[in-house]
C-alpha positions as MATLAB code, in Angstrom:
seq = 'XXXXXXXXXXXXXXXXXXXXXXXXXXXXXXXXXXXXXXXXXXXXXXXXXXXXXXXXXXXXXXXXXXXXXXXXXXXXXXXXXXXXXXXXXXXXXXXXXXXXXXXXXXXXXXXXXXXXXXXXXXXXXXXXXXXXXXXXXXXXXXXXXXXX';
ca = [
     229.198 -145.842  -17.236;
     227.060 -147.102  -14.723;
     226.582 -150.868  -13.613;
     223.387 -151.154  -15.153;
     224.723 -150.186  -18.826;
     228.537 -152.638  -17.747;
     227.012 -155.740  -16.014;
     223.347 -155.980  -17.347;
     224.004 -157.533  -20.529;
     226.607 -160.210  -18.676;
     223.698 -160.942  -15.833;
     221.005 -161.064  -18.359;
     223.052 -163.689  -19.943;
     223.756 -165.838  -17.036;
     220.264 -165.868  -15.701;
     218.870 -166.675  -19.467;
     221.556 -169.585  -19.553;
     221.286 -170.929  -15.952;
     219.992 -174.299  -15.345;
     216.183 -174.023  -14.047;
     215.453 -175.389  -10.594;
     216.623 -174.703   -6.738;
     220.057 -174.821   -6.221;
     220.951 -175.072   -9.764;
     223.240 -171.788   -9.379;
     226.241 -171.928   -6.843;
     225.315 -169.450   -4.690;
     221.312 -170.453   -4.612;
     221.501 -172.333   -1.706;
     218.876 -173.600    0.724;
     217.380 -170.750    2.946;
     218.005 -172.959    5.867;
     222.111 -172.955    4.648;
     221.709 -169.085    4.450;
     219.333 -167.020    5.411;
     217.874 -168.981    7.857;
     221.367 -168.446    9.329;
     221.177 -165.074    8.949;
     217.597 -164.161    9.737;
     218.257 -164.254   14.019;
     221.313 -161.797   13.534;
     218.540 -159.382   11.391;
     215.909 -159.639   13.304;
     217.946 -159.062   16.386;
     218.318 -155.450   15.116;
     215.579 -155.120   13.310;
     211.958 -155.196   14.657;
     210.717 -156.630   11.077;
     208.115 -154.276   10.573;
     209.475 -151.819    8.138;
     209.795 -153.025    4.898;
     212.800 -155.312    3.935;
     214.753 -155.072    0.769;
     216.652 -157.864   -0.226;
     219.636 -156.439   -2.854;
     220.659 -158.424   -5.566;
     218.093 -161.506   -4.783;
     219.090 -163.301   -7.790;
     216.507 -165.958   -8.508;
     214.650 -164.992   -5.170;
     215.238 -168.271   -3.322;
     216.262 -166.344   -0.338;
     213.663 -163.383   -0.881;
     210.887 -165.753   -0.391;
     212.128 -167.613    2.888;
     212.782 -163.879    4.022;
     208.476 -162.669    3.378;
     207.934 -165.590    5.680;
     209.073 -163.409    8.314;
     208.821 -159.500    7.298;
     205.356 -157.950    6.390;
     206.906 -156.887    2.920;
     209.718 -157.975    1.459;
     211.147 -156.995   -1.812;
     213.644 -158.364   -4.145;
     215.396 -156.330   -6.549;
     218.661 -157.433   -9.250;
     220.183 -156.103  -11.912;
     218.523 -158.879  -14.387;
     215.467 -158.961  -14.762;
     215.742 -162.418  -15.858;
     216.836 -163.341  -12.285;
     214.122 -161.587  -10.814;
     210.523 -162.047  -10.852;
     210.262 -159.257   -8.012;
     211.965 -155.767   -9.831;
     214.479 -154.452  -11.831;
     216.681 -152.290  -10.177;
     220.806 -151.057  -10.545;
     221.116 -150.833   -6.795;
     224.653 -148.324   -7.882;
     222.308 -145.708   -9.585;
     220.796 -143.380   -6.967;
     217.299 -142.243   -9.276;
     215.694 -145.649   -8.754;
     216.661 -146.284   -5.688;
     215.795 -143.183   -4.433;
     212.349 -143.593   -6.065;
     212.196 -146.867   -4.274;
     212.478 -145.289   -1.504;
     210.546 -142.993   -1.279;
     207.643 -145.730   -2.169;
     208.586 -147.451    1.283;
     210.239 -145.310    2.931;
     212.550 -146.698    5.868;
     213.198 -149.904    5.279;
     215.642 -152.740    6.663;
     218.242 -154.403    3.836;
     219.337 -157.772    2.905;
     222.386 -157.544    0.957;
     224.107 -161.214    0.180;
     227.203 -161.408   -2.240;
     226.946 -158.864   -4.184;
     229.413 -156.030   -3.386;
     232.594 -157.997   -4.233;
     231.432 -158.756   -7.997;
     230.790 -154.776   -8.580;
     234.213 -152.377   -9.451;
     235.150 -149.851   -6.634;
     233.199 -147.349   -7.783;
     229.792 -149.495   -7.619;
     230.633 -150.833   -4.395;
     230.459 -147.067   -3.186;
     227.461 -146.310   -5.195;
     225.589 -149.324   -3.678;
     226.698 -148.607   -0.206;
     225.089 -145.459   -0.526;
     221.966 -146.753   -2.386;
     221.702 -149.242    0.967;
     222.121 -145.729    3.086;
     219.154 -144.384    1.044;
     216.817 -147.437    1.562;
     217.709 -147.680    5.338;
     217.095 -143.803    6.206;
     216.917 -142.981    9.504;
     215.312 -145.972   11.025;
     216.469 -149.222    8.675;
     218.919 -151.622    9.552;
     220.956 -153.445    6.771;
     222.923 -156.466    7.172;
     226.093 -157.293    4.448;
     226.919 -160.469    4.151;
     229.976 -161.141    1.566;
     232.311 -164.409    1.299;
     235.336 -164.738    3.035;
     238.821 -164.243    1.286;
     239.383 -167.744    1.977;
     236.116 -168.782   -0.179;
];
């Protein structure tokens, strides 16, 4: 079973339930609490002209702070509720090879997402992140500390 058939239905659910409104969700913080933070360490190694693919954006609060400073930016999450970018299951390889090939090289944002997927997801989405980066990508994994 892939994550789109085992979390989709739970994700769908949260986003339909969440509170509207920044910050409303734990995680959504600020940009400048996140990635703000983040954005000198990517564009460090990244010259932020390929495209930039922000994995699991959620509600997109960080995805649009992000197009402020990439040509193209695109958000993608397993809801689509969350989204208003795409629909994607960054742990099956058909989309996110199709994705791909639509942009071809791009540079990935990727912000708490790995340690809410099972093992085998986490593997399937560290390859989906190989796709999207190709030869010439960058991709930067942020995930919380144990201690968090």
């Amino acid at each position: 079973m892939n994550a789109l058939t085992e979390y989709a239905d739970a994700w769908e659910s949260f986003w339909r339930d969440a509170p509207p409104g920044a910050g409303a969700v734990l995680w959504d913080a600020a940009p400048e609490e996140v990635a703000a933070l983040h954005l000198p360490l990517l564009l460090s190694h990244t010259p932020g002209t390929l495209p930039l693919v922000d994995v699991g954006c959620g509600n997109g609060t960080q995805t649009r702070f992000l197009a402020r400073h990439y040509a193209r930016v695109i958000g993608v999450d397993l809801s689509g509720t969350a989204v208003e970018f795409r629909r994607l299951d960054a742990a099956d390889p058909a989309p996110v090879g199709k994705l791909s090939e639509e942009l071809g090289d791009a540079d990935v944002y990727l912000r708490g997402v790995l340690h809410q997927c099972g093992p085998d997801d986490r593997a399937r989405i560290a390859a989906s992140v190989a796709t999207l980066v190709g030869r010439h990508g960058r991709a930067l994994v942020v995930e919380p500390a144990r201690a968090a």
